[in-house]
Short mmCIF file of N, CA and C in Angstrom, two decimals:
data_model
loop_
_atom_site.label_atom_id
_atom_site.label_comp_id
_atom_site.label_asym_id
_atom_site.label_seq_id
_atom_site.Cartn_x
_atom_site.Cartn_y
_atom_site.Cartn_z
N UNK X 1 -108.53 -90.92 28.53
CA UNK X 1 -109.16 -90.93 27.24
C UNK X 1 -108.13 -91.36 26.22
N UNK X 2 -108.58 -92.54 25.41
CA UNK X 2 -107.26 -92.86 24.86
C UNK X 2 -108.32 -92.64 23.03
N UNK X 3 -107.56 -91.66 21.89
CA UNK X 3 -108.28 -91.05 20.87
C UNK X 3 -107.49 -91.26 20.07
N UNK X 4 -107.80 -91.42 18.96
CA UNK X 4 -107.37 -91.58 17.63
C UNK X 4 -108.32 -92.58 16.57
N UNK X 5 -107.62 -93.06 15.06
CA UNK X 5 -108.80 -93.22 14.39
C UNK X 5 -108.64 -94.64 14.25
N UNK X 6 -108.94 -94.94 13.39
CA UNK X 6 -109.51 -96.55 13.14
C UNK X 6 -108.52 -97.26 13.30
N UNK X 7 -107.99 -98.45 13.45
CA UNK X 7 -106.57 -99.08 13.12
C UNK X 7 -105.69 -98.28 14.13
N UNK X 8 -105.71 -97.63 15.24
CA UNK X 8 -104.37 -96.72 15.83
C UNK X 8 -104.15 -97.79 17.14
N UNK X 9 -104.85 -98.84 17.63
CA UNK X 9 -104.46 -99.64 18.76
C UNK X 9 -104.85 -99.22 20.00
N UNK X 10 -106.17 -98.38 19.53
CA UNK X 10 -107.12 -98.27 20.80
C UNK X 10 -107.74 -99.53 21.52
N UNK X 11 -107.96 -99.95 21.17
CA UNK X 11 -108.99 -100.92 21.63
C UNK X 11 -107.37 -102.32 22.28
N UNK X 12 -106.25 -102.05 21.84
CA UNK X 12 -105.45 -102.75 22.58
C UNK X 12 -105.25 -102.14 23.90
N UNK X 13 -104.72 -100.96 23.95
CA UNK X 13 -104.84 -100.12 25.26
C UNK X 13 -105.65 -100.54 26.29
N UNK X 14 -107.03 -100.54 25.78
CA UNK X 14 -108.49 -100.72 26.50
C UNK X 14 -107.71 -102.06 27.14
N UNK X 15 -107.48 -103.21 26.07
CA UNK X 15 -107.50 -104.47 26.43
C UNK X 15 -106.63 -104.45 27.30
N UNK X 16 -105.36 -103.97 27.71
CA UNK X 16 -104.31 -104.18 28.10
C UNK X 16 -104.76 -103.55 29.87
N UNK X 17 -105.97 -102.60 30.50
CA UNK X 17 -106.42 -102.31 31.26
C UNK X 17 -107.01 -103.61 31.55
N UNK X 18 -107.71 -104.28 30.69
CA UNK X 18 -108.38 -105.32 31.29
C UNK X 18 -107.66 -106.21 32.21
N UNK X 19 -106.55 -106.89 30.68
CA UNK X 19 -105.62 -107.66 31.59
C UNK X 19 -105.12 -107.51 32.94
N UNK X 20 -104.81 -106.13 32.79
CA UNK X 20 -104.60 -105.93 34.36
C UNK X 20 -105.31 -105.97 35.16
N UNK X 21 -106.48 -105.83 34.88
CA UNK X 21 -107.81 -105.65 35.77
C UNK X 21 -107.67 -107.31 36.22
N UNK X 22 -107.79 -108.04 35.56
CA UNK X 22 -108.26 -109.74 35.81
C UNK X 22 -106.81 -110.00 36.74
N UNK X 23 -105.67 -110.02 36.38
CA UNK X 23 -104.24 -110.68 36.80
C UNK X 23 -104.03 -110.10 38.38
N UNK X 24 -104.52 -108.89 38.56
CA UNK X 24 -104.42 -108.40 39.69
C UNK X 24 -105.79 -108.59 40.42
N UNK X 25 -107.03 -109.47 40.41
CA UNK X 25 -107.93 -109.64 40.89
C UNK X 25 -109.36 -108.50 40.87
N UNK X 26 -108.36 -107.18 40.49
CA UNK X 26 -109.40 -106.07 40.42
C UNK X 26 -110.99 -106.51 40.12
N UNK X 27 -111.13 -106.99 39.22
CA UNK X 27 -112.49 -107.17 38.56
C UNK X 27 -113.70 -108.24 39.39
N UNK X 28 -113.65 -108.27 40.18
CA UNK X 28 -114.69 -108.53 41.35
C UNK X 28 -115.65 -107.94 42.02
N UNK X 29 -116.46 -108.03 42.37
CA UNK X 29 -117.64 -107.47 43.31
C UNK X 29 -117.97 -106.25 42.62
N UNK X 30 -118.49 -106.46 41.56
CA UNK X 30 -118.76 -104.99 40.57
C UNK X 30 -118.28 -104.23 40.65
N UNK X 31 -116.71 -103.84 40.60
CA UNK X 31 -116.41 -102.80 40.62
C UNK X 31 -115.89 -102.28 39.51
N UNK X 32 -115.77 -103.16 38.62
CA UNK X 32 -115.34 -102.88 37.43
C UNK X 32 -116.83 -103.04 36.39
N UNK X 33 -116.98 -101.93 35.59
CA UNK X 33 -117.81 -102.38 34.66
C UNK X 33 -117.27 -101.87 32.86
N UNK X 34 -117.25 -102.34 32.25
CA UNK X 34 -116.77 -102.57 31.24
C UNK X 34 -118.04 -102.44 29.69
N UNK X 35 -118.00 -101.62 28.83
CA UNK X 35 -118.78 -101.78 27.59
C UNK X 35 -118.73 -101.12 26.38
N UNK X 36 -118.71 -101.46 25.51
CA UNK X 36 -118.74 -101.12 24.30
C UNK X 36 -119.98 -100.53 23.29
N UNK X 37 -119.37 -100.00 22.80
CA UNK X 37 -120.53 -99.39 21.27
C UNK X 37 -120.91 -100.31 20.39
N UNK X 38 -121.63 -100.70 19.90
CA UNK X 38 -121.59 -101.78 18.92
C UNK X 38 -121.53 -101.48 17.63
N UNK X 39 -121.05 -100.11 17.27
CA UNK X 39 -120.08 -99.77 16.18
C UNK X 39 -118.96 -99.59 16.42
N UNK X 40 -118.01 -99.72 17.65
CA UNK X 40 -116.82 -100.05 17.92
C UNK X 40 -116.31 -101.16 16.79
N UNK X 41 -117.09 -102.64 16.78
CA UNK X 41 -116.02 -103.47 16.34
C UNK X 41 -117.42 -104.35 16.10
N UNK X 42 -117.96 -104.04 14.96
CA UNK X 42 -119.27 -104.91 14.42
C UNK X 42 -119.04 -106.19 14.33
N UNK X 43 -117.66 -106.41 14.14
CA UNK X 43 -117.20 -108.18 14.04
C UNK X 43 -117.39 -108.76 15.21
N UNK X 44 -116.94 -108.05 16.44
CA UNK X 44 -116.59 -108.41 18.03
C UNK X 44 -117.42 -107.96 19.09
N UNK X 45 -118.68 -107.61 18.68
CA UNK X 45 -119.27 -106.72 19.61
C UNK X 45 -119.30 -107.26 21.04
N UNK X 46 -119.19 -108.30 21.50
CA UNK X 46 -119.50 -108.65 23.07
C UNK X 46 -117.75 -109.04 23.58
N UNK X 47 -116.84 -108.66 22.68
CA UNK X 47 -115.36 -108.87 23.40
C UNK X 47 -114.60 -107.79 22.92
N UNK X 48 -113.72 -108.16 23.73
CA UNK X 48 -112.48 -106.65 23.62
C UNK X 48 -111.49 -107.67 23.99
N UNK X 49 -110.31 -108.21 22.97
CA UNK X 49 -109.51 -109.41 23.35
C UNK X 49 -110.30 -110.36 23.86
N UNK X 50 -109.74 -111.06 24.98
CA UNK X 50 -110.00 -111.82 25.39
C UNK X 50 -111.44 -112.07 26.48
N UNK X 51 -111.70 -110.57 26.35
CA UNK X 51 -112.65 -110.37 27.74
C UNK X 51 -114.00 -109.79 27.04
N UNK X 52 -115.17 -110.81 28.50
CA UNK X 52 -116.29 -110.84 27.25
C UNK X 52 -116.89 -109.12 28.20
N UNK X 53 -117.99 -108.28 26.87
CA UNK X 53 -118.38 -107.27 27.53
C UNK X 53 -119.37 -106.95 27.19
N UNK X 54 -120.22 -105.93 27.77
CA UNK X 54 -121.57 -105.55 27.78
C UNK X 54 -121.65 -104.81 26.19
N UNK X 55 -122.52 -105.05 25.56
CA UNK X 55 -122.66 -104.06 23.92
C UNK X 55 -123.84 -103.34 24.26
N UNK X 56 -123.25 -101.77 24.49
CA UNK X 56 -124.56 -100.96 24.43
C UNK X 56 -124.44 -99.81 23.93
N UNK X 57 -125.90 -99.57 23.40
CA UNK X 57 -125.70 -98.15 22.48
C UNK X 57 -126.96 -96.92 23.62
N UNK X 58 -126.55 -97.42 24.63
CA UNK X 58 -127.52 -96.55 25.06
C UNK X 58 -127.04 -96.04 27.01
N UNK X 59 -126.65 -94.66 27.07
CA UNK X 59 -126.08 -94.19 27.84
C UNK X 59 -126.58 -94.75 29.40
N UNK X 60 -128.04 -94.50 29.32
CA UNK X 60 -129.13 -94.69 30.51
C UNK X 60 -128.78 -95.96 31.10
N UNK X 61 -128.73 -97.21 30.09
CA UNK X 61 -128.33 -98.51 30.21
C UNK X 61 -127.26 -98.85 30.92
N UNK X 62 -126.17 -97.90 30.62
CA UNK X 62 -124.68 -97.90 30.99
C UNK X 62 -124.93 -97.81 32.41
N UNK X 63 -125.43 -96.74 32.45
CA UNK X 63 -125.64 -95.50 34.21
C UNK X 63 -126.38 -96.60 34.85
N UNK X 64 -127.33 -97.84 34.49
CA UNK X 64 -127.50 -98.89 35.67
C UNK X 64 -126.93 -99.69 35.70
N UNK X 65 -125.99 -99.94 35.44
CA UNK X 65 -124.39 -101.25 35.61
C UNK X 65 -124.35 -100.30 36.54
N UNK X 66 -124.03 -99.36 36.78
CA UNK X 66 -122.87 -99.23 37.78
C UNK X 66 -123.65 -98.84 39.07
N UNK X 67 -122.93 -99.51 39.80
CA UNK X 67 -123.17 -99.89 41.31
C UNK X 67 -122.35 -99.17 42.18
N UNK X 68 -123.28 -98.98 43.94
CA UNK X 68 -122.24 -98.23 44.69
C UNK X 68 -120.55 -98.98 44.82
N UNK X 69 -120.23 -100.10 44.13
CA UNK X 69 -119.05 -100.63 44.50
C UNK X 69 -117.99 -100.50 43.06
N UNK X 70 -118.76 -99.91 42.11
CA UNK X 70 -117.92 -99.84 40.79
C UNK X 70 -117.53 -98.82 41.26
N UNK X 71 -116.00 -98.81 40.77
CA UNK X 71 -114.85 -97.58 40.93
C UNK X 71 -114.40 -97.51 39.67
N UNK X 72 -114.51 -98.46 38.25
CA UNK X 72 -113.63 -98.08 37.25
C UNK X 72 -114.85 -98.39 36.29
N UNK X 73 -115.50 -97.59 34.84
CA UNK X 73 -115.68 -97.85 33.88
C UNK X 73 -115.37 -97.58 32.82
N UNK X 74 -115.17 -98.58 32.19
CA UNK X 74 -114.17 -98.68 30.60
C UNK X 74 -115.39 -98.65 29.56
N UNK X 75 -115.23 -98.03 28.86
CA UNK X 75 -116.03 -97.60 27.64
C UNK X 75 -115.22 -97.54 26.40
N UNK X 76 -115.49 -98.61 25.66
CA UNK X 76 -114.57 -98.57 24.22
C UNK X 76 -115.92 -97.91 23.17
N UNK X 77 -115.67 -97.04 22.38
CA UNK X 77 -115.94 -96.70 21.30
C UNK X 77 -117.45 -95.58 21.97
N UNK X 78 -116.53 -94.91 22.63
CA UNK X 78 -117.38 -93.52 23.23
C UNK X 78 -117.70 -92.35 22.46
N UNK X 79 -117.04 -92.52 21.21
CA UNK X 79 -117.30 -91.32 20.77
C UNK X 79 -118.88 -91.30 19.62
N UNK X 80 -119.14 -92.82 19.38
CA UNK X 80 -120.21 -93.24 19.14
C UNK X 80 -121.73 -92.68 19.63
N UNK X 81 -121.30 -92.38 20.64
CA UNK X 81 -122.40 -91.72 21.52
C UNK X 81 -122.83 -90.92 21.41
N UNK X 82 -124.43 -90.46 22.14
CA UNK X 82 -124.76 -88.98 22.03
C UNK X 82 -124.36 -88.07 23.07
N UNK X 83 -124.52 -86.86 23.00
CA UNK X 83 -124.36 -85.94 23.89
C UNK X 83 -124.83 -86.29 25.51
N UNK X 84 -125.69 -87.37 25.98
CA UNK X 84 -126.10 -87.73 27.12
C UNK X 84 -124.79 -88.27 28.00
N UNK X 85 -123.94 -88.87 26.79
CA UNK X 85 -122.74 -90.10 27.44
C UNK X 85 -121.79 -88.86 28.49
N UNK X 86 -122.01 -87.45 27.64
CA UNK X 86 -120.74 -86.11 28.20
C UNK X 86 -121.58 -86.39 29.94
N UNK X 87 -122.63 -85.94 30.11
CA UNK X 87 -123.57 -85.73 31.15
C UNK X 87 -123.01 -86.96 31.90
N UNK X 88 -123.20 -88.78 31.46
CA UNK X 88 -122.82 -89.54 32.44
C UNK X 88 -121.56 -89.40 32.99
N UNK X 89 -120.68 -89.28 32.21
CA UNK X 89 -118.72 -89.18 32.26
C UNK X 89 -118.92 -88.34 33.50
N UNK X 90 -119.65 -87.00 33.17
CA UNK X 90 -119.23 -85.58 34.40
C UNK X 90 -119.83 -86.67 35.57
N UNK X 91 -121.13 -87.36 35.47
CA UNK X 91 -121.42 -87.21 36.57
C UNK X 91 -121.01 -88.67 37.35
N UNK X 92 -120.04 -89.84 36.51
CA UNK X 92 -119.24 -91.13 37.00
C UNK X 92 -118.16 -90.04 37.45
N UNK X 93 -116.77 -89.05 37.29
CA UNK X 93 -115.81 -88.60 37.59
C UNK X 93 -116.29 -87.80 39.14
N UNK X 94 -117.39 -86.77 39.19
CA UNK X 94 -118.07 -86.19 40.09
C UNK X 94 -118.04 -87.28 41.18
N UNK X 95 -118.79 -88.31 40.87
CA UNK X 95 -119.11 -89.56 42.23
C UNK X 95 -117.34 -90.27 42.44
N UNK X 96 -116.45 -89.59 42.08
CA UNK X 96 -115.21 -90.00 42.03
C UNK X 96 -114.75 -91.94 41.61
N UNK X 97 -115.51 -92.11 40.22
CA UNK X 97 -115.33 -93.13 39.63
C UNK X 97 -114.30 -92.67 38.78
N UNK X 98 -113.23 -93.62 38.15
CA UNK X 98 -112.58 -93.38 36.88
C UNK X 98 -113.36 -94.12 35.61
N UNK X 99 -113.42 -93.20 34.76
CA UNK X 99 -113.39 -93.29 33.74
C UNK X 99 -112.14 -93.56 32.59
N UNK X 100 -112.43 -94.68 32.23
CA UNK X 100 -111.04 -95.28 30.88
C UNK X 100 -112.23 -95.29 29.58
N UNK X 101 -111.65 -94.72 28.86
CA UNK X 101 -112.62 -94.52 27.48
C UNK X 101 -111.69 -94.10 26.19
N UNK X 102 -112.47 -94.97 24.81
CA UNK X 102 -111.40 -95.07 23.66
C UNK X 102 -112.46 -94.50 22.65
N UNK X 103 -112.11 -93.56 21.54
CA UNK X 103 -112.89 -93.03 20.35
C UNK X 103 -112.43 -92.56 19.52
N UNK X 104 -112.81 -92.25 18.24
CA UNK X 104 -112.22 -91.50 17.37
C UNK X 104 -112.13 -90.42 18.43
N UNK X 105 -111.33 -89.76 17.36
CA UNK X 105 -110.76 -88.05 17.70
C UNK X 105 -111.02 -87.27 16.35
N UNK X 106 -111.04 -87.53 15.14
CA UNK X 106 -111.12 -86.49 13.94
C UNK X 106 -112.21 -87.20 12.71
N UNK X 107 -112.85 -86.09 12.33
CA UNK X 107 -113.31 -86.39 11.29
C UNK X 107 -112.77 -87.02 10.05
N UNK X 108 -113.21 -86.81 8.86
CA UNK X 108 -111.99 -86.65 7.30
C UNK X 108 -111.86 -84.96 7.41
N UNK X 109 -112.71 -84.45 7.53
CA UNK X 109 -111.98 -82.73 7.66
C UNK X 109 -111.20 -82.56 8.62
N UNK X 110 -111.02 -83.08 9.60
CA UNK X 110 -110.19 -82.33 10.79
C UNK X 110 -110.88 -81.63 11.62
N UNK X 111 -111.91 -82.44 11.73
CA UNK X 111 -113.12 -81.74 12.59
C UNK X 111 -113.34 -82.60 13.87
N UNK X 112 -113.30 -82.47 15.18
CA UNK X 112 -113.86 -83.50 16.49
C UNK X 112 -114.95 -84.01 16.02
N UNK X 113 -114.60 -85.85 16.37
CA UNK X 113 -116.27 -86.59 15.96
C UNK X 113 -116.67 -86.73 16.81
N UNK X 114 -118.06 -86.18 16.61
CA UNK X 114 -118.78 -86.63 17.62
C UNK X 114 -118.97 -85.72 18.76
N UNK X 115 -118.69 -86.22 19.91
CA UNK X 115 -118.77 -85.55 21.28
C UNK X 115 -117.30 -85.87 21.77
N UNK X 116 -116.32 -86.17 20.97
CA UNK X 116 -114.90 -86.07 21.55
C UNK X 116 -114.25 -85.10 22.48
N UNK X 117 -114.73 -83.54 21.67
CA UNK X 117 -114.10 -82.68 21.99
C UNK X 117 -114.45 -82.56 23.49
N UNK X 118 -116.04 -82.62 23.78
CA UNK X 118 -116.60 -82.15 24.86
C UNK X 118 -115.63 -83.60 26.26
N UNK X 119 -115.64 -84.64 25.83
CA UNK X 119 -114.66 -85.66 26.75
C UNK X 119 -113.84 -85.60 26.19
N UNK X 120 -112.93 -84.88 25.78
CA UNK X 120 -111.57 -85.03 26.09
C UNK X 120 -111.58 -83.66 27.15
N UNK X 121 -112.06 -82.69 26.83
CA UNK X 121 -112.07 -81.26 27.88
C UNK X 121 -112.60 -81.83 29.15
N UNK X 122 -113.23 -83.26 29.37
CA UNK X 122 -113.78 -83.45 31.18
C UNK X 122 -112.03 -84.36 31.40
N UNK X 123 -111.44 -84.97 30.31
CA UNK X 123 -110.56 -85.79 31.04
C UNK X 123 -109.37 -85.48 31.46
N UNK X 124 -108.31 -86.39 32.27
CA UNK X 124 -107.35 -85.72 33.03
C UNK X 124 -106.08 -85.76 32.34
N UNK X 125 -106.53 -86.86 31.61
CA UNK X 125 -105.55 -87.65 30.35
C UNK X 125 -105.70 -87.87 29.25
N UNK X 126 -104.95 -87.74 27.62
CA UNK X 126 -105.51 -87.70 26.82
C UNK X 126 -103.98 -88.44 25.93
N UNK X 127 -104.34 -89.75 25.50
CA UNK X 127 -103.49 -90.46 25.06
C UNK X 127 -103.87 -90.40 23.17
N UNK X 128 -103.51 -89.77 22.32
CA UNK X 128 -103.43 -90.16 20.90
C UNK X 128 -103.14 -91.10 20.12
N UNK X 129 -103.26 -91.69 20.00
CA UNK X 129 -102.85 -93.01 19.19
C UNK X 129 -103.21 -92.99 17.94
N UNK X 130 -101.93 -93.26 17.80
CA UNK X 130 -102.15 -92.97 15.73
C UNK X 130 -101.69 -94.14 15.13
N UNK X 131 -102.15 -94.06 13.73
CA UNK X 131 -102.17 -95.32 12.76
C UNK X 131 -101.14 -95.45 11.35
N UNK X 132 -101.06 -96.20 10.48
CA UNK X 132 -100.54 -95.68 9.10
C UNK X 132 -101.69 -95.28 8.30
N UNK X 133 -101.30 -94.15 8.09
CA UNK X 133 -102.20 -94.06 6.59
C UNK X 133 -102.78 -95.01 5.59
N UNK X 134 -103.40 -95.43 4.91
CA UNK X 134 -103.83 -96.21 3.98
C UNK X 134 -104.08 -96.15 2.40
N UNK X 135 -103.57 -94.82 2.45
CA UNK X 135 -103.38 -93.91 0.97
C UNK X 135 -102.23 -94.48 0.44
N UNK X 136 -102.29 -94.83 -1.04
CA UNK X 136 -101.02 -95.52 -1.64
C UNK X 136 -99.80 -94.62 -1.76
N UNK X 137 -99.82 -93.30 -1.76
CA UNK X 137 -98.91 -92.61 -1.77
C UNK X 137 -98.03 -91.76 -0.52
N UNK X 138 -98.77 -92.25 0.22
CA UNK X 138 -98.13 -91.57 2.00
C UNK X 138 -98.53 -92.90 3.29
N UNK X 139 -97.76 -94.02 2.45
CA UNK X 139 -97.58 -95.10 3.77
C UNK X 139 -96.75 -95.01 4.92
N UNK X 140 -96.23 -93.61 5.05
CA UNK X 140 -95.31 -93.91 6.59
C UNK X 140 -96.04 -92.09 6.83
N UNK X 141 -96.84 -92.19 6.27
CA UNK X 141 -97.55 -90.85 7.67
C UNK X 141 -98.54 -91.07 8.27
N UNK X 142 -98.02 -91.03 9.25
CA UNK X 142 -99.24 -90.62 10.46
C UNK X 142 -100.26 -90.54 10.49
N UNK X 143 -101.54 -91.83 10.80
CA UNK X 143 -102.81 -91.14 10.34
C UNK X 143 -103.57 -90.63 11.66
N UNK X 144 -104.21 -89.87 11.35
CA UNK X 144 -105.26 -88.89 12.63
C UNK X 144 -106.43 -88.68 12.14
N UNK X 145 -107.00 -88.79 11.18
CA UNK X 145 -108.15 -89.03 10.58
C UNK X 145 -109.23 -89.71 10.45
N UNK X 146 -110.38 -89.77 10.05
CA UNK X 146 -111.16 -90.86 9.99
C UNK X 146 -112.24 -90.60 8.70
N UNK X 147 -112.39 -91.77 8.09
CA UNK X 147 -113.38 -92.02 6.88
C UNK X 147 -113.91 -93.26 7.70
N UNK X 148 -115.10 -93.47 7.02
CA UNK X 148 -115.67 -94.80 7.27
C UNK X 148 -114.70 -95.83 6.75
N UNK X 149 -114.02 -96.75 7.79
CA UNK X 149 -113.46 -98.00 7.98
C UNK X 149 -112.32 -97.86 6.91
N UNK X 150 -111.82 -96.29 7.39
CA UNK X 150 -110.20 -96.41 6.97
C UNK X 150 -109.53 -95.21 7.65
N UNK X 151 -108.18 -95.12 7.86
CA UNK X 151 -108.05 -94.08 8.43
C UNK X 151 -106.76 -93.18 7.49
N UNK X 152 -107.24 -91.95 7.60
CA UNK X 152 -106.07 -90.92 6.59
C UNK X 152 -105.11 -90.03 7.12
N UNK X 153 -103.98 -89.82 6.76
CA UNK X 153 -103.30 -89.24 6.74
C UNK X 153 -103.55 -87.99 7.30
N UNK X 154 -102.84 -86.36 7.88
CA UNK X 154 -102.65 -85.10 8.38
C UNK X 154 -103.47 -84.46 6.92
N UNK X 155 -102.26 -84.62 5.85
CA UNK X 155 -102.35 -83.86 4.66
C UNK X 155 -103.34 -83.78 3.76
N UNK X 156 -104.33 -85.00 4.17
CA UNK X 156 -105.66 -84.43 3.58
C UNK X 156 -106.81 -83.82 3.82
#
């Protein structure tokens, strides 16, 4: 689970799985399935870098991509989701698939968005990735936050 807020270089992470996925041949015979939120990246919705991907806002949809030969699904902008996506995760990890998945992690209060909290407690790994602030007065702290299409600082 790779978490943090807007701008923190999630969605490079994601990409950087891909790459590997393609350079090492992985991504063949469905075993890889790959998709996004389409509030992930409203500009980019059918790519993540270089690699084109499924845009879906709907869990059920997800759960028929995957095939008895998929072993890995990547999910960028999971936290988008409803409470159904927790149910698929348990039950892709259960059928011993991995799951790679990128989302916010905090509200503007400091509150879990979304259904974060509930996937980050199924995952094995939990990577943070943080951003700069965007507040004119605290440009070298740390942001962990989230507002709509900016991300803030600890201290507010």
């Amino acid at each position: 689970m790779i978490s943090g807020p807007v701008w923190s270089g999630k969605t490079e992470v994601i990409e950087g799985h891909l790459n590997s996925a393609e350079g090492s041949k992985f991504n063949k015979n469905g075993n890889l399935v790959v998709v996004k939120h389409p509030l992930d990246d409203p500009n980019s919705p059918d790519k993540i870098g270089n690699h084109e991907v499924r845009c879906l806002d709907d869990s059920d949809e997800i759960a028929r991509l995957v095939s008895e030969d998929t072993r890995v699904v990547i999910i960028a902008g999971i936290s988008h989701y409803g409470p159904d996506m927790v149910e698929l995760v348990d039950a892709l990890v259960r059928a011993n698939r991995n799951v790679i998945a990128s989302g916010l992690n905090l509200d503007t209060h400091g509150k879990p968005y979304g259904i974060m909290s509930d996937l980050m407690a199924l995952a094995d790994d939990v990577v943070l990735a943080k951003a700069i602030c965007n507040q004119g007065f605290c440009r070298v702290e740390e942001a962990n936050r989230n507002r709509p299409s900016e991300k803030v600082c600890a201290r507010r």
